[in-house]
Coordinates of N, CA and C in Angstrom, one line a residue:
M1 N 33.3 206.8 195.2 CA 32.8 207.1 193.9 C 33.7 206.3 192.9
I2 N 33.1 205.9 191.8 CA 33.8 205.2 190.8 C 34.1 206.2 189.7
S3 N 35.3 206.4 189.3 CA 35.7 207.4 188.3 C 35.3 206.9 186.9
S4 N 35.2 207.8 186.0 CA 34.8 207.4 184.6 C 35.8 206.5 183.9
V5 N 37.0 206.5 184.4 CA 38.1 205.7 183.8 C 38.2 204.3 184.4
Y6 N 37.4 204.1 185.4 CA 37.4 202.8 186.2 C 37.0 201.7 185.2
V7 N 37.7 200.6 185.2 CA 37.3 199.5 184.4 C 36.6 198.5 185.2
M8 N 35.4 198.2 184.8 CA 34.6 197.2 185.5 C 35.1 195.8 185.0
G9 N 35.2 194.9 186.0 CA 35.7 193.6 185.6 C 35.3 192.5 186.6
E10 N 35.4 192.8 187.9 CA 35.0 191.8 188.8 C 33.5 191.7 188.9
P11 N 32.9 190.5 189.0 CA 31.5 190.3 189.0 C 30.8 191.1 190.2
N12 N 31.5 191.1 191.3 CA 30.8 191.8 192.5 C 30.8 193.3 192.2
E13 N 31.7 193.8 191.4 CA 31.6 195.2 191.0 C 30.4 195.5 190.2
I14 N 30.0 194.6 189.4 CA 28.8 194.8 188.5 C 27.6 194.8 189.4
V15 N 27.5 193.9 190.4 CA 26.4 193.8 191.3 C 26.4 195.1 192.1
C16 N 27.5 195.6 192.5 CA 27.6 196.9 193.3 C 27.1 198.0 192.4
L17 N 27.4 198.0 191.1 CA 27.0 199.0 190.2 C 25.5 199.0 190.1
F18 N 24.9 197.8 189.9 CA 23.4 197.6 189.9 C 22.8 198.3 191.2
A19 N 23.4 198.0 192.3 CA 22.9 198.5 193.6 C 23.0 200.0 193.6
N20 N 24.1 200.6 193.2 CA 24.2 202.0 193.1 C 23.2 202.7 192.2
L21 N 22.9 202.1 191.1 CA 21.9 202.6 190.2 C 20.5 202.6 190.8
I22 N 20.2 201.5 191.5 CA 18.9 201.3 192.1 C 18.8 202.4 193.2
N23 N 19.9 202.6 194.0 CA 19.8 203.6 195.1 C 19.6 205.0 194.5
Y24 N 20.2 205.3 193.4 CA 20.0 206.6 192.8 C 18.5 206.7 192.3
L25 N 18.0 205.7 191.7 CA 16.6 205.7 191.2 C 15.7 205.9 192.4
N26 N 15.9 205.2 193.5 CA 15.0 205.2 194.6 C 14.8 206.6 195.2
V27 N 15.9 207.4 195.1 CA 15.8 208.7 195.7 C 15.5 209.8 194.6
S28 N 15.5 209.4 193.4 CA 15.5 210.4 192.3 C 14.2 210.4 191.4
F29 N 13.4 209.3 191.6 CA 12.3 209.3 190.7 C 11.0 209.7 191.4
Y30 N 10.0 210.1 190.6 CA 8.8 210.6 191.0 C 7.7 209.5 190.7
E31 N 7.3 208.8 191.8 CA 6.4 207.7 191.6 C 5.0 208.2 191.1
A32 N 4.7 209.4 191.5 CA 3.4 210.0 191.1 C 3.2 210.0 189.6
Q33 N 4.4 210.1 188.9 CA 4.3 210.2 187.4 C 4.5 208.8 186.7
F34 N 4.5 207.7 187.5 CA 4.7 206.4 187.0 C 3.5 206.0 186.1
T35 N 3.7 205.3 185.0 CA 2.7 204.6 184.3 C 2.9 203.1 184.6
Q36 N 2.1 202.3 184.0 CA 2.3 200.8 184.1 C 3.6 200.4 183.6
K37 N 4.1 201.0 182.5 CA 5.4 200.7 181.9 C 6.5 201.0 182.9
H38 N 6.4 202.1 183.7 CA 7.4 202.4 184.7 C 7.4 201.4 185.8
E39 N 6.2 201.1 186.3 CA 6.0 200.1 187.3 C 6.7 198.8 187.0
E40 N 6.4 198.3 185.7 CA 7.0 197.1 185.2 C 8.5 197.2 185.2
A41 N 9.0 198.3 184.7 CA 10.5 198.5 184.6 C 11.1 198.4 186.0
R42 N 10.5 199.1 187.0 CA 11.0 199.1 188.3 C 11.0 197.7 188.9
A43 N 9.9 197.0 188.7 CA 9.8 195.6 189.3 C 10.8 194.7 188.6
N44 N 11.1 194.9 187.3 CA 12.1 194.1 186.7 C 13.5 194.4 187.2
L45 N 13.8 195.7 187.4 CA 15.1 196.1 188.0 C 15.3 195.4 189.3
N46 N 14.3 195.4 190.2 CA 14.4 194.8 191.5 C 14.6 193.3 191.4
A47 N 13.8 192.7 190.4 CA 13.9 191.2 190.3 C 15.3 190.8 189.8
I48 N 15.9 191.6 188.8 CA 17.2 191.3 188.4 C 18.2 191.5 189.5
Y49 N 18.1 192.6 190.2 CA 19.1 192.8 191.3 C 18.9 191.7 192.4
D50 N 17.7 191.3 192.7 CA 17.5 190.3 193.7 C 18.2 189.0 193.2
A51 N 18.1 188.7 192.0 CA 18.7 187.4 191.4 C 20.2 187.5 191.5
V52 N 20.8 188.6 191.0 CA 22.3 188.7 190.9 C 22.9 188.9 192.3
S53 N 22.2 189.5 193.2 CA 22.9 189.8 194.5 C 23.0 188.6 195.3
K54 N 22.2 187.5 195.0 CA 22.3 186.3 195.8 C 23.6 185.5 195.5
T55 N 24.1 185.7 194.3 CA 25.4 185.0 193.9 C 26.3 186.1 193.3
P56 N 26.9 187.0 194.1 CA 27.7 188.0 193.6 C 29.0 187.5 192.9
E57 N 29.4 186.3 193.2 CA 30.6 185.7 192.6 C 30.4 185.3 191.1
T58 N 29.1 185.2 190.8 CA 28.7 184.9 189.4 C 28.3 186.1 188.7
P59 N 28.9 186.5 187.6 CA 28.5 187.7 186.9 C 27.1 187.6 186.3
P60 N 26.4 188.8 186.3 CA 25.1 188.8 185.6 C 25.3 188.4 184.2
T61 N 24.3 187.8 183.6 CA 24.3 187.4 182.2 C 24.2 188.7 181.3
R62 N 24.6 188.6 180.1 CA 24.5 189.7 179.2 C 23.0 190.2 179.1
E63 N 22.1 189.2 179.1 CA 20.7 189.5 179.0 C 20.2 190.3 180.2
Q64 N 20.7 189.9 181.4 CA 20.3 190.6 182.6 C 20.8 192.0 182.6
C65 N 22.1 192.2 182.1 CA 22.7 193.5 182.0 C 21.9 194.4 181.1
V66 N 21.6 193.9 179.9 CA 20.9 194.6 178.9 C 19.5 195.0 179.4
S67 N 18.8 194.0 180.0 CA 17.5 194.3 180.5 C 17.5 195.4 181.6
F68 N 18.5 195.3 182.5 CA 18.6 196.3 183.6 C 18.9 197.6 183.0
Y69 N 19.8 197.7 182.0 CA 20.0 199.0 181.4 C 18.8 199.6 180.7
N70 N 18.1 198.7 179.9 CA 16.9 199.2 179.2 C 15.8 199.7 180.2
D71 N 15.7 199.0 181.3 CA 14.7 199.5 182.4 C 15.1 200.8 182.9
I72 N 16.4 201.0 183.1 CA 16.9 202.4 183.6 C 16.5 203.4 182.5
R73 N 16.6 203.1 181.3 CA 16.2 204.0 180.2 C 14.7 204.3 180.3
V74 N 13.9 203.3 180.5 CA 12.5 203.5 180.6 C 12.1 204.4 181.8
L75 N 12.9 204.3 182.9 CA 12.6 205.2 184.0 C 13.3 206.5 183.9
R76 N 14.0 206.8 182.9 CA 14.7 208.0 182.7 C 13.8 209.3 182.8
D77 N 12.6 209.1 182.2 CA 11.7 210.3 182.1 C 11.0 210.6 183.4
V78 N 11.1 209.7 184.4 CA 10.6 210.0 185.7 C 11.7 210.1 186.8
T79 N 12.9 210.1 186.3 CA 14.1 210.2 187.2 C 14.7 211.6 187.1
Y80 N 14.8 212.3 188.2 CA 15.3 213.6 188.2 C 16.6 213.7 189.1
T81 N 17.7 213.8 188.4 CA 19.0 213.9 189.2 C 19.9 214.7 188.3
D82 N 20.8 215.5 188.9 CA 21.8 216.1 188.2 C 23.2 215.7 188.8
D83 N 23.1 214.6 189.6 CA 24.3 214.1 190.2 C 25.2 213.4 189.1
P84 N 26.4 213.8 188.9 CA 27.2 213.2 187.8 C 27.5 211.7 188.1
D85 N 27.5 211.3 189.3 CA 27.8 209.9 189.6 C 26.7 209.0 188.9
Y86 N 25.5 209.4 188.9 CA 24.4 208.6 188.3 C 24.7 208.4 186.8
F87 N 25.1 209.5 186.1 CA 25.4 209.4 184.7 C 26.7 208.6 184.4
I88 N 27.7 208.7 185.4 CA 28.9 207.8 185.3 C 28.5 206.4 185.4
Y89 N 27.7 206.0 186.4 CA 27.2 204.7 186.6 C 26.5 204.1 185.3
C90 N 25.7 204.9 184.7 CA 25.0 204.5 183.5 C 26.0 204.2 182.4
G91 N 27.0 205.1 182.3 CA 28.0 204.9 181.3 C 28.9 203.7 181.5
L92 N 29.2 203.4 182.8 CA 30.0 202.2 183.1 C 29.2 201.0 182.8
L93 N 27.9 201.0 183.0 CA 27.1 199.8 182.7 C 27.0 199.6 181.2
R94 N 26.9 200.7 180.4 CA 26.8 200.6 179.0 C 28.2 200.1 178.4
K95 N 29.3 200.5 179.0 CA 30.6 200.1 178.6 C 30.8 198.6 178.9
Y96 N 30.3 198.2 180.1 CA 30.4 196.8 180.5 C 29.7 195.9 179.5
I97 N 28.5 196.3 179.2 CA 27.7 195.5 178.2 C 28.4 195.4 176.9
A98 N 29.0 196.5 176.5 CA 29.8 196.4 175.2 C 30.9 195.4 175.2
T99 N 31.5 195.2 176.4 CA 32.5 194.2 176.5 C 32.0 192.8 176.4
L100 N 30.7 192.6 176.6 CA 30.1 191.3 176.6 C 29.7 190.9 175.2
E101 N 29.7 191.8 174.3 CA 29.2 191.5 172.9 C 30.2 190.8 172.1

């Protein structure tokens, strides 16, 4: 588990964070409630992860991080979890994006 005070810094940690968020989404969302918007967000998440996971030594771009985070937000209304780690991961990604600005 990554604690809420953990500072993201190494590029591979960001790729791991993306993977953790996708794992939570895969077990926590209800596909029966998906709209086309949800399908597009899920496809974009997977495409971003596929791209960044191939070169984990290169950090994702700010645009990739923002797009990934926005897609998580789109999927929020079809994602059902009360696991605090999921919310910690979302917060860590938000904080990481803030450091890129």
